[in-house]
XYZ file of C-alpha atoms in Angstrom:
232
model
C -1.978 6.230 38.479
C -0.594 6.358 35.152
C -3.011 6.597 32.303
C -3.740 3.938 29.866
C -2.020 5.022 26.603
C -3.593 4.196 23.187
C -2.245 4.161 19.693
C -5.057 4.365 17.067
C -4.058 3.322 13.095
C -6.382 3.918 10.676
C -6.281 5.146 7.159
C -9.755 7.045 7.091
C -9.424 10.263 9.022
C -13.122 10.367 9.811
C -13.003 7.026 11.312
C -9.873 7.736 13.285
C -11.093 11.344 14.677
C -14.123 8.790 15.745
C -12.354 6.629 17.500
C -10.084 9.081 19.276
C -12.896 10.924 20.514
C -14.717 7.963 21.851
C -11.283 6.890 23.622
C -10.364 9.912 24.891
C -13.499 10.578 26.487
C -13.160 7.488 28.925
C -11.431 8.611 32.380
C -7.663 7.662 32.700
C -7.491 7.136 28.882
C -5.057 8.911 26.552
C -4.590 8.878 23.017
C -1.096 8.772 22.390
C -0.863 8.837 18.750
C -2.295 8.209 15.280
C -1.156 6.588 12.245
C -2.449 6.275 8.760
C -0.343 3.264 7.409
C 1.119 0.012 8.681
C 4.787 1.431 8.639
C 3.664 4.538 10.439
C 1.712 2.562 13.071
C 4.996 0.150 13.720
C 7.085 3.421 14.118
C 4.716 5.374 16.000
C 4.480 2.488 18.919
C 8.162 2.310 18.920
C 8.546 6.118 19.776
C 5.177 6.592 22.053
C 5.096 3.043 23.881
C 1.429 2.459 23.845
C -0.147 -0.140 26.370
C -3.067 -0.870 23.663
C -3.078 -0.571 19.863
C -6.160 -0.105 17.641
C -5.377 -1.341 14.669
C -7.585 -1.363 10.906
C -6.496 -4.566 9.096
C -6.643 -2.888 5.634
C -4.177 -0.007 5.376
C -1.592 0.919 2.710
C 1.880 0.661 2.993
C 2.156 -2.510 5.237
C -1.347 -3.918 6.350
C -2.688 -4.131 9.767
C -1.662 -7.752 10.141
C 2.151 -7.350 9.371
C 2.251 -4.244 11.556
C 0.391 -6.178 14.076
C 3.412 -8.720 14.051
C 6.148 -6.193 14.021
C 4.686 -4.498 17.108
C 4.212 -7.694 19.105
C 7.716 -8.858 18.349
C 9.194 -5.430 19.396
C 6.977 -4.520 22.180
C 5.787 -7.586 23.838
C 3.439 -5.989 26.630
C 1.978 -3.748 24.074
C -1.377 -5.435 23.123
C -3.669 -5.161 19.695
C -7.127 -4.881 18.947
C -7.984 -5.582 15.419
C -10.931 -3.211 14.117
C -12.079 -4.301 10.866
C -15.397 -4.833 8.317
C -14.255 -8.554 7.728
C -14.806 -11.429 9.493
C -14.196 -14.290 7.272
C -12.835 -17.563 8.889
C -9.434 -17.177 6.847
C -8.932 -13.575 8.066
C -9.655 -14.306 12.080
C -7.040 -17.172 11.973
C -4.606 -14.709 10.532
C -5.315 -12.313 13.195
C -5.087 -14.929 16.016
C -1.634 -16.101 14.465
C -0.203 -12.292 14.283
C -0.641 -12.029 17.935
C -3.810 -9.548 18.266
C -5.429 -10.205 21.590
C -8.946 -8.395 20.560
C -11.138 -8.416 17.246
C -13.874 -5.827 17.021
C -15.923 -5.434 13.614
C -16.461 -1.819 12.934
C -19.901 -2.346 12.831
C -20.164 -3.605 16.496
C -17.305 -0.620 17.441
C -19.789 1.376 19.443
C -20.804 -1.837 21.666
C -17.918 -3.262 21.821
C -14.652 -1.202 21.358
C -14.566 0.213 24.912
C -14.975 -3.465 26.317
C -12.436 -4.670 24.147
C -9.718 -2.092 25.202
C -10.780 -2.782 28.729
C -10.086 -6.720 28.355
C -6.780 -6.354 26.505
C -5.197 -4.074 29.019
C -5.720 -6.520 31.062
C -3.855 -9.127 28.676
C -7.511 -10.972 28.314
C -8.820 -11.533 24.865
C -11.947 -9.945 23.298
C -13.908 -10.811 20.162
C -17.088 -9.583 18.811
C -19.884 -12.090 19.267
C -19.598 -12.940 15.420
C -15.673 -13.207 15.419
C -16.012 -15.320 18.455
C -18.704 -17.704 16.964
C -16.109 -18.267 14.171
C -13.392 -19.295 16.538
C -15.482 -22.062 18.120
C -17.236 -23.324 14.800
C -16.246 -26.542 13.444
C -14.305 -25.824 9.993
C -16.061 -26.496 6.865
C -15.314 -29.312 4.809
C -13.060 -27.878 1.903
C -12.109 -24.544 3.491
C -8.303 -25.025 4.274
C -6.492 -22.031 5.205
C -4.950 -20.021 2.057
C -1.676 -18.044 2.092
C -1.079 -14.722 1.584
C -0.151 -14.959 -2.208
C -3.233 -17.498 -2.451
C -5.691 -14.698 -1.126
C -4.055 -12.217 -3.440
C -4.457 -14.218 -6.571
C -8.035 -15.109 -5.385
C -8.947 -11.379 -5.119
C -7.584 -10.249 -8.563
C -9.426 -13.321 -10.025
C -12.768 -12.109 -8.650
C -11.633 -8.349 -10.144
C -11.733 -10.211 -13.656
C -7.990 -9.977 -14.047
C -6.584 -12.819 -16.458
C -3.933 -14.974 -15.619
C -1.323 -12.709 -17.506
C -2.377 -9.437 -15.829
C -2.173 -10.888 -12.229
C 1.341 -12.648 -13.494
C 2.360 -8.916 -14.299
C 0.627 -7.289 -11.323
C 2.538 -9.793 -8.695
C 5.885 -10.371 -10.538
C 5.297 -14.183 -11.056
C 4.975 -16.291 -14.254
C 1.451 -17.240 -15.772
C 2.377 -20.581 -14.601
C 2.921 -19.609 -11.157
C -0.653 -17.938 -11.335
C -2.013 -21.089 -12.658
C -0.507 -23.375 -10.143
C -1.756 -21.272 -7.259
C -5.363 -20.963 -8.698
C -5.478 -24.695 -8.924
C -4.290 -25.420 -5.386
C -6.994 -22.698 -4.218
C -9.493 -24.598 -5.790
C -8.519 -27.841 -4.545
C -8.291 -26.293 -0.903
C -11.649 -25.023 -0.909
C -13.596 -27.705 -3.110
C -14.523 -25.498 -5.924
C -14.786 -26.486 -9.342
C -15.202 -23.187 -11.720
C -14.359 -19.412 -11.754
C -17.567 -18.486 -10.864
C -17.711 -20.641 -7.613
C -14.085 -18.721 -6.717
C -15.501 -15.479 -7.289
C -18.423 -16.467 -5.142
C -16.204 -17.360 -2.378
C -14.252 -13.888 -2.989
C -17.518 -12.236 -2.227
C -18.347 -14.311 0.755
C -15.061 -13.673 2.598
C -14.707 -10.017 1.552
C -12.002 -10.340 -0.854
C -13.881 -8.868 -3.760
C -12.511 -5.052 -3.841
C -16.059 -3.646 -4.680
C -17.600 -5.180 -1.626
C -14.857 -4.185 0.379
C -14.989 -0.524 -0.530
C -18.791 -0.304 0.148
C -18.982 -2.152 3.308
C -16.102 0.027 4.710
C -17.908 3.264 3.917
C -21.105 1.785 5.724
C -19.219 0.779 8.750
C -17.501 4.341 8.921
C -20.940 5.663 9.877
C -21.384 3.398 12.826
C -18.261 4.603 14.481
C -18.317 8.328 13.617
C -22.143 8.386 15.183
C -20.937 6.485 18.399
C -18.393 9.049 18.621
C -20.893 11.881 18.324
C -23.249 10.390 20.910
C -20.183 9.929 23.426
C -19.323 13.830 22.822
C -23.181 15.084 23.042
C -22.940 12.971 26.969
C -19.860 15.137 27.976
């Protein structure tokens, strides 16, 4: 019987090594490749033809969502498990829309990663408990999905960027920035920039919050990998 081929894509080396150690320790499983960017993940998937891709959602040079869309379009039999520290309603919807069949929070990787790979290898969905709850919970009033551009603008506003600075960073006009921000405020039923910043922090769009959370979750993955290696 052929081995289950798995590609691991994560831009943090210690996390990637930990994941590979956990996965390679399973009988009948083979890590067929590693990637550090979204673009590299797509290229490696096309050359190695994995059965399952473990995909970090936040990577440079093409994020995990775009890489997932491309892999699912080019390799329809290959399943993707998103591995992330984020669990906002918006991101959960985007992950499903991108075609991923699994979604595991990095803080739950020690408990859920192997189960997720087993499930998606049978073409069955798997989600961490908190993600599954978000899928079944009723959407909150005034919490309509944001577009990718709107999410970018919210993140930059939360990072104390002015409309002029945001316009320069995104290559659009200041008026367009203001229009997007007004549309976001209306969608989310928010009434001030302070409300918008609080939303960004809660939804893990604020940059400072994102970095610290990713570092903490990395220790969870590494600790579990060490535990698995000690058992061998």
